[in-house]
Amino acid sequence: MNNTNSQGLEKSFRTPIIVVSLLIPIAVAILFSVKLKDFGIEVEPLAFLPPIYAAINGLTALLLVMGVLAIKNGNRKVHERFMTMAIACSVVFLVMYIAYHLTADTTVFGDVDGNKILDAKEKLNAGSLRYVYLFILLSHILLSIVIIPLVLITYVRALAARFDKHKKIAKITFPLWLYVAVTGVVVYLMISPFYVN
């Protein structure tokens, strides 16, 4: 692919990247305040999904590391496959995450009795671990918003065979994406004792 075609391909993806990067976080934020039951659709909470999508986050992290190792060993095709699988895992995660939150109430860290209110005793029992959880959760959420355009731009630059620019942004994308994937697992492990079935 010549340079003009590469730049054209990259430019043609600019608007879709912007739209997707804005649409996903807005949609997820809206869906957090909306439940299917609000529309008269009675559905049992999909309580089986959190461990599955946490495992998908773990798999994403593994694929990212394997992808980086593949490119460091000069195997571009294997690198491309691992990164494409990591993107696919992220999409599957997003679908499951949305499905779960459309059917289940938000879980509160430290809420032992499951009433969605953290009373003084529960707050005391959760202690400083609650602040650790909230920090990890907040950083995970914020970086998951930032990572969307970074992943898309990185991927499009590879598709456009603009490997110099791809490599430059991948150095930023990789650690942030890895952090989001790993903290997704950590957040699940920390909050899972407070899920109400």
PDB file of C-alpha atoms in Angstrom:
ATOM      1  CA  MET A   1       0.000   0.000   0.000  1.00  0.00           C
ATOM      2  CA  ASN A   2       1.520   3.330  -1.004  1.00  0.00           C
ATOM      3  CA  ASN A   3       1.712   6.275   1.390  1.00  0.00           C
ATOM      4  CA  THR A   4      -1.203   8.171  -0.197  1.00  0.00           C
ATOM      5  CA  ASN A   5      -3.508   5.133   0.086  1.00  0.00           C
ATOM      6  CA  SER A   6      -2.325   4.532   3.671  1.00  0.00           C
ATOM      7  CA  GLN A   7      -3.088   8.107   4.672  1.00  0.00           C
ATOM      8  CA  GLY A   8      -6.447   7.908   2.892  1.00  0.00           C
ATOM      9  CA  LEU A   9      -7.376   4.717   4.741  1.00  0.00           C
ATOM     10  CA  GLU A  10      -6.379   6.229   8.065  1.00  0.00           C
ATOM     11  CA  LYS A  11      -8.316   9.420   7.297  1.00  0.00           C
ATOM     12  CA  SER A  12     -11.440   7.466   6.286  1.00  0.00           C
ATOM     13  CA  PHE A  13     -11.559   5.906   9.762  1.00  0.00           C
ATOM     14  CA  ARG A  14     -11.172   9.211  11.631  1.00  0.00           C
ATOM     15  CA  THR A  15     -14.890  10.026  11.935  1.00  0.00           C
ATOM     16  CA  PRO A  16     -15.989   6.467  12.827  1.00  0.00           C
ATOM     17  CA  ILE A  17     -13.285   6.360  15.534  1.00  0.00           C
ATOM     18  CA  ILE A  18     -14.523   9.635  17.015  1.00  0.00           C
ATOM     19  CA  VAL A  19     -18.171   8.495  16.895  1.00  0.00           C
ATOM     20  CA  VAL A  20     -17.462   5.094  18.479  1.00  0.00           C
ATOM     21  CA  SER A  21     -15.149   6.639  21.092  1.00  0.00           C
ATOM     22  CA  LEU A  22     -17.912   8.998  22.206  1.00  0.00           C
ATOM     23  CA  LEU A  23     -20.882   6.688  21.726  1.00  0.00           C
ATOM     24  CA  ILE A  24     -19.663   3.735  23.818  1.00  0.00           C
ATOM     25  CA  PRO A  25     -18.972   5.650  27.067  1.00  0.00           C
ATOM     26  CA  ILE A  26     -22.174   7.698  26.710  1.00  0.00           C
ATOM     27  CA  ALA A  27     -24.251   4.577  26.048  1.00  0.00           C
ATOM     28  CA  VAL A  28     -22.695   2.734  28.999  1.00  0.00           C
ATOM     29  CA  ALA A  29     -23.275   5.733  31.302  1.00  0.00           C
ATOM     30  CA  ILE A  30     -26.920   5.934  30.240  1.00  0.00           C
ATOM     31  CA  LEU A  31     -27.387   2.188  30.611  1.00  0.00           C
ATOM     32  CA  PHE A  32     -26.154   2.380  34.201  1.00  0.00           C
ATOM     33  CA  SER A  33     -29.201   4.464  35.066  1.00  0.00           C
ATOM     34  CA  VAL A  34     -31.609   2.309  33.035  1.00  0.00           C
ATOM     35  CA  LYS A  35     -32.739  -1.226  33.792  1.00  0.00           C
ATOM     36  CA  LEU A  36     -34.945  -3.461  31.662  1.00  0.00           C
ATOM     37  CA  LYS A  37     -37.439  -3.630  34.535  1.00  0.00           C
ATOM     38  CA  ASP A  38     -37.971   0.142  34.110  1.00  0.00           C
ATOM     39  CA  PHE A  39     -39.654  -0.726  30.799  1.00  0.00           C
ATOM     40  CA  GLY A  40     -41.798  -3.484  32.284  1.00  0.00           C
ATOM     41  CA  ILE A  41     -39.427  -6.203  31.069  1.00  0.00           C
ATOM     42  CA  GLU A  42     -38.962  -8.600  33.936  1.00  0.00           C
ATOM     43  CA  VAL A  43     -35.700 -10.477  33.516  1.00  0.00           C
ATOM     44  CA  GLU A  44     -33.729 -12.342  36.119  1.00  0.00           C
ATOM     45  CA  PRO A  45     -30.358 -10.652  36.754  1.00  0.00           C
ATOM     46  CA  LEU A  46     -27.707 -12.275  34.578  1.00  0.00           C
ATOM     47  CA  ALA A  47     -25.640 -13.074  37.666  1.00  0.00           C
ATOM     48  CA  PHE A  48     -23.562 -15.664  35.808  1.00  0.00           C
ATOM     49  CA  LEU A  49     -21.961 -12.989  33.580  1.00  0.00           C
ATOM     50  CA  PRO A  50     -19.504 -11.143  35.897  1.00  0.00           C
ATOM     51  CA  PRO A  51     -17.102 -14.079  36.354  1.00  0.00           C
ATOM     52  CA  ILE A  52     -17.249 -14.731  32.604  1.00  0.00           C
ATOM     53  CA  TYR A  53     -16.489 -11.171  31.599  1.00  0.00           C
ATOM     54  CA  ALA A  54     -13.796 -10.972  34.285  1.00  0.00           C
ATOM     55  CA  ALA A  55     -12.206 -14.068  32.729  1.00  0.00           C
ATOM     56  CA  ILE A  56     -12.474 -12.394  29.315  1.00  0.00           C
ATOM     57  CA  ASN A  57     -10.561  -9.428  30.757  1.00  0.00           C
ATOM     58  CA  GLY A  58      -7.898 -11.865  31.951  1.00  0.00           C
ATOM     59  CA  LEU A  59      -7.775 -13.481  28.515  1.00  0.00           C
ATOM     60  CA  THR A  60      -7.455 -10.037  26.920  1.00  0.00           C
ATOM     61  CA  ALA A  61      -4.464  -9.269  29.138  1.00  0.00           C
ATOM     62  CA  LEU A  62      -2.858 -12.579  28.174  1.00  0.00           C
ATOM     63  CA  LEU A  63      -3.478 -11.958  24.455  1.00  0.00           C
ATOM     64  CA  LEU A  64      -1.953  -8.477  24.724  1.00  0.00           C
ATOM     65  CA  VAL A  65       1.212  -9.800  26.348  1.00  0.00           C
ATOM     66  CA  MET A  66       1.462 -12.636  23.831  1.00  0.00           C
ATOM     67  CA  GLY A  67       0.920 -10.157  20.998  1.00  0.00           C
ATOM     68  CA  VAL A  68       3.732  -7.927  22.201  1.00  0.00           C
ATOM     69  CA  LEU A  69       6.047 -10.919  22.622  1.00  0.00           C
ATOM     70  CA  ALA A  70       5.179 -12.046  19.075  1.00  0.00           C
ATOM     71  CA  ILE A  71       6.098  -8.681  17.530  1.00  0.00           C
ATOM     72  CA  LYS A  72       9.282  -8.479  19.607  1.00  0.00           C
ATOM     73  CA  ASN A  73      10.200 -11.855  18.095  1.00  0.00           C
ATOM     74  CA  GLY A  74       9.494 -10.471  14.620  1.00  0.00           C
ATOM     75  CA  ASN A  75       6.314 -12.452  14.018  1.00  0.00           C
ATOM     76  CA  ARG A  76       3.941  -9.821  12.627  1.00  0.00           C
ATOM     77  CA  LYS A  77       1.187 -12.267  11.566  1.00  0.00           C
ATOM     78  CA  VAL A  78       0.949 -13.854  15.014  1.00  0.00           C
ATOM     79  CA  HIS A  79       1.032 -10.372  16.586  1.00  0.00           C
ATOM     80  CA  GLU A  80      -1.833  -9.296  14.329  1.00  0.00           C
ATOM     81  CA  ARG A  81      -3.906 -12.364  15.263  1.00  0.00           C
ATOM     82  CA  PHE A  82      -3.379 -11.865  19.007  1.00  0.00           C
ATOM     83  CA  MET A  83      -4.292  -8.177  18.809  1.00  0.00           C
ATOM     84  CA  THR A  84      -7.376  -8.876  16.709  1.00  0.00           C
ATOM     85  CA  MET A  85      -8.446 -11.514  19.261  1.00  0.00           C
ATOM     86  CA  ALA A  86      -7.846  -8.994  22.074  1.00  0.00           C
ATOM     87  CA  ILE A  87     -10.145  -6.499  20.334  1.00  0.00           C
ATOM     88  CA  ALA A  88     -12.761  -9.229  19.824  1.00  0.00           C
ATOM     89  CA  CYS A  89     -12.535 -10.143  23.530  1.00  0.00           C
ATOM     90  CA  SER A  90     -13.020  -6.484  24.455  1.00  0.00           C
ATOM     91  CA  VAL A  91     -16.167  -6.313  22.312  1.00  0.00           C
ATOM     92  CA  VAL A  92     -17.543  -9.525  23.872  1.00  0.00           C
ATOM     93  CA  PHE A  93     -16.725  -8.130  27.325  1.00  0.00           C
ATOM     94  CA  LEU A  94     -18.598  -4.901  26.530  1.00  0.00           C
ATOM     95  CA  VAL A  95     -21.722  -6.759  25.352  1.00  0.00           C
ATOM     96  CA  MET A  96     -21.766  -8.958  28.470  1.00  0.00           C
ATOM     97  CA  TYR A  97     -21.054  -6.011  30.768  1.00  0.00           C
ATOM     98  CA  ILE A  98     -23.978  -4.044  29.316  1.00  0.00           C
ATOM     99  CA  ALA A  99     -26.282  -7.089  29.455  1.00  0.00           C
ATOM    100  CA  TYR A 100     -25.453  -7.649  33.115  1.00  0.00           C
ATOM    101  CA  HIS A 101     -25.973  -4.024  34.105  1.00  0.00           C
ATOM    102  CA  LEU A 102     -29.285  -3.838  32.228  1.00  0.00           C
ATOM    103  CA  THR A 103     -30.601  -6.660  34.399  1.00  0.00           C
ATOM    104  CA  ALA A 104     -28.909  -6.156  37.776  1.00  0.00           C
ATOM    105  CA  ASP A 105     -28.612  -3.395  40.340  1.00  0.00           C
ATOM    106  CA  THR A 106     -25.202  -1.906  41.017  1.00  0.00           C
ATOM    107  CA  THR A 107     -23.236  -3.711  43.714  1.00  0.00           C
ATOM    108  CA  VAL A 108     -21.805  -1.552  46.509  1.00  0.00           C
ATOM    109  CA  PHE A 109     -18.382  -2.496  47.871  1.00  0.00           C
ATOM    110  CA  GLY A 110     -18.711  -3.468  51.536  1.00  0.00           C
ATOM    111  CA  ASP A 111     -22.511  -3.864  51.409  1.00  0.00           C
ATOM    112  CA  VAL A 112     -22.696  -7.175  53.262  1.00  0.00           C
ATOM    113  CA  ASP A 113     -26.488  -7.245  53.659  1.00  0.00           C
ATOM    114  CA  GLY A 114     -27.122  -6.387  49.995  1.00  0.00           C
ATOM    115  CA  ASN A 115     -29.486  -3.463  50.640  1.00  0.00           C
ATOM    116  CA  LYS A 116     -27.444  -1.092  48.406  1.00  0.00           C
ATOM    117  CA  ILE A 117     -26.763   1.183  51.403  1.00  0.00           C
ATOM    118  CA  LEU A 118     -23.402   1.207  53.121  1.00  0.00           C
ATOM    119  CA  ASP A 119     -24.203   1.720  56.792  1.00  0.00           C
ATOM    120  CA  ALA A 120     -21.634   2.854  59.368  1.00  0.00           C
ATOM    121  CA  LYS A 121     -20.781  -0.692  60.472  1.00  0.00           C
ATOM    122  CA  GLU A 122     -20.302  -1.931  56.890  1.00  0.00           C
ATOM    123  CA  LYS A 123     -18.183   1.118  56.089  1.00  0.00           C
ATOM    124  CA  LEU A 124     -16.029   0.454  59.142  1.00  0.00           C
ATOM    125  CA  ASN A 125     -15.673  -3.228  58.221  1.00  0.00           C
ATOM    126  CA  ALA A 126     -14.682  -2.372  54.639  1.00  0.00           C
ATOM    127  CA  GLY A 127     -12.050   0.002  56.029  1.00  0.00           C
ATOM    128  CA  SER A 128      -9.302   1.377  53.817  1.00  0.00           C
ATOM    129  CA  LEU A 129      -9.767  -1.504  51.359  1.00  0.00           C
ATOM    130  CA  ARG A 130     -12.887   0.318  50.157  1.00  0.00           C
ATOM    131  CA  TYR A 131     -10.724   3.304  49.129  1.00  0.00           C
ATOM    132  CA  VAL A 132      -8.278   1.017  47.359  1.00  0.00           C
ATOM    133  CA  TYR A 133     -11.208  -0.554  45.501  1.00  0.00           C
ATOM    134  CA  LEU A 134     -12.670   2.833  44.571  1.00  0.00           C
ATOM    135  CA  PHE A 135      -9.285   4.061  43.293  1.00  0.00           C
ATOM    136  CA  ILE A 136      -8.796   0.943  41.163  1.00  0.00           C
ATOM    137  CA  LEU A 137     -12.388   1.120  39.903  1.00  0.00           C
ATOM    138  CA  LEU A 138     -12.194   4.827  39.028  1.00  0.00           C
ATOM    139  CA  SER A 139      -8.847   4.478  37.252  1.00  0.00           C
ATOM    140  CA  HIS A 140     -10.198   1.408  35.401  1.00  0.00           C
ATOM    141  CA  ILE A 141     -13.313   3.278  34.246  1.00  0.00           C
ATOM    142  CA  LEU A 142     -11.463   6.439  33.180  1.00  0.00           C
ATOM    143  CA  LEU A 143      -8.775   4.523  31.298  1.00  0.00           C
ATOM    144  CA  SER A 144     -11.362   2.261  29.662  1.00  0.00           C
ATOM    145  CA  ILE A 145     -12.812   5.440  28.117  1.00  0.00           C
ATOM    146  CA  VAL A 146      -9.377   6.690  27.031  1.00  0.00           C
ATOM    147  CA  ILE A 147      -8.370   3.319  25.603  1.00  0.00           C
ATOM    148  CA  ILE A 148     -11.202   3.118  23.051  1.00  0.00           C
ATOM    149  CA  PRO A 149      -9.805   5.681  20.575  1.00  0.00           C
ATOM    150  CA  LEU A 150      -6.232   4.592  21.300  1.00  0.00           C
ATOM    151  CA  VAL A 151      -6.966   0.956  20.392  1.00  0.00           C
ATOM    152  CA  LEU A 152      -8.889   1.962  17.283  1.00  0.00           C
ATOM    153  CA  ILE A 153      -6.217   4.383  16.060  1.00  0.00           C
ATOM    154  CA  THR A 154      -3.463   1.849  16.763  1.00  0.00           C
ATOM    155  CA  TYR A 155      -5.346  -0.848  14.870  1.00  0.00           C
ATOM    156  CA  VAL A 156      -6.168   1.381  11.892  1.00  0.00           C
ATOM    157  CA  ARG A 157      -2.535   2.467  11.592  1.00  0.00           C
ATOM    158  CA  ALA A 158      -1.554  -1.189  11.371  1.00  0.00           C
ATOM    159  CA  LEU A 159      -4.255  -1.804   8.734  1.00  0.00           C
ATOM    160  CA  ALA A 160      -2.950   1.175   6.786  1.00  0.00           C
ATOM    161  CA  ALA A 161       0.580  -0.264   7.013  1.00  0.00           C
ATOM    162  CA  ARG A 162       1.775   2.896   8.755  1.00  0.00           C
ATOM    163  CA  PHE A 163       3.937   0.852  11.074  1.00  0.00           C
ATOM    164  CA  ASP A 164       6.139   3.737  12.230  1.00  0.00           C
ATOM    165  CA  LYS A 165       3.064   5.594  13.543  1.00  0.00           C
ATOM    166  CA  HIS A 166       1.481   2.333  14.714  1.00  0.00           C
ATOM    167  CA  LYS A 167       4.525   1.491  16.830  1.00  0.00           C
ATOM    168  CA  LYS A 168       4.646   4.994  18.294  1.00  0.00           C
ATOM    169  CA  ILE A 169       1.040   4.969  19.533  1.00  0.00           C
ATOM    170  CA  ALA A 170       1.176   1.265  20.488  1.00  0.00           C
ATOM    171  CA  LYS A 171       3.773   2.174  23.132  1.00  0.00           C
ATOM    172  CA  ILE A 172       1.044   4.225  24.817  1.00  0.00           C
ATOM    173  CA  THR A 173      -1.911   1.960  23.991  1.00  0.00           C
ATOM    174  CA  PHE A 174      -0.403  -1.311  25.212  1.00  0.00           C
ATOM    175  CA  PRO A 175       0.290  -0.452  28.882  1.00  0.00           C
ATOM    176  CA  LEU A 176      -3.013   1.387  29.274  1.00  0.00           C
ATOM    177  CA  TRP A 177      -5.012  -1.431  27.666  1.00  0.00           C
ATOM    178  CA  LEU A 178      -3.158  -3.999  29.758  1.00  0.00           C
ATOM    179  CA  TYR A 179      -3.925  -1.974  32.900  1.00  0.00           C
ATOM    180  CA  VAL A 180      -7.638  -1.829  31.986  1.00  0.00           C
ATOM    181  CA  ALA A 181      -7.742  -5.587  31.324  1.00  0.00           C
ATOM    182  CA  VAL A 182      -5.902  -6.535  34.528  1.00  0.00           C
ATOM    183  CA  THR A 183      -7.825  -4.120  36.740  1.00  0.00           C
ATOM    184  CA  GLY A 184     -11.063  -5.491  35.271  1.00  0.00           C
ATOM    185  CA  VAL A 185     -10.159  -8.811  36.871  1.00  0.00           C
ATOM    186  CA  VAL A 186      -9.043  -7.145  40.123  1.00  0.00           C
ATOM    187  CA  VAL A 187     -12.275  -5.120  40.372  1.00  0.00           C
ATOM    188  CA  TYR A 188     -14.320  -8.303  39.895  1.00  0.00           C
ATOM    189  CA  LEU A 189     -12.347 -10.217  42.524  1.00  0.00           C
ATOM    190  CA  MET A 190     -12.741  -7.360  45.010  1.00  0.00           C
ATOM    191  CA  ILE A 191     -16.477  -6.778  44.458  1.00  0.00           C
ATOM    192  CA  SER A 192     -17.614 -10.389  43.961  1.00  0.00           C
ATOM    193  CA  PRO A 193     -18.078 -11.153  47.700  1.00  0.00           C
ATOM    194  CA  PHE A 194     -20.800  -8.456  47.732  1.00  0.00           C
ATOM    195  CA  TYR A 195     -22.870  -9.722  44.802  1.00  0.00           C
ATOM    196  CA  VAL A 196     -26.408 -10.628  45.840  1.00  0.00           C
ATOM    197  CA  ASN A 197     -27.918 -13.621  44.043  1.00  0.00           C
TER     198      ASN A 197
END
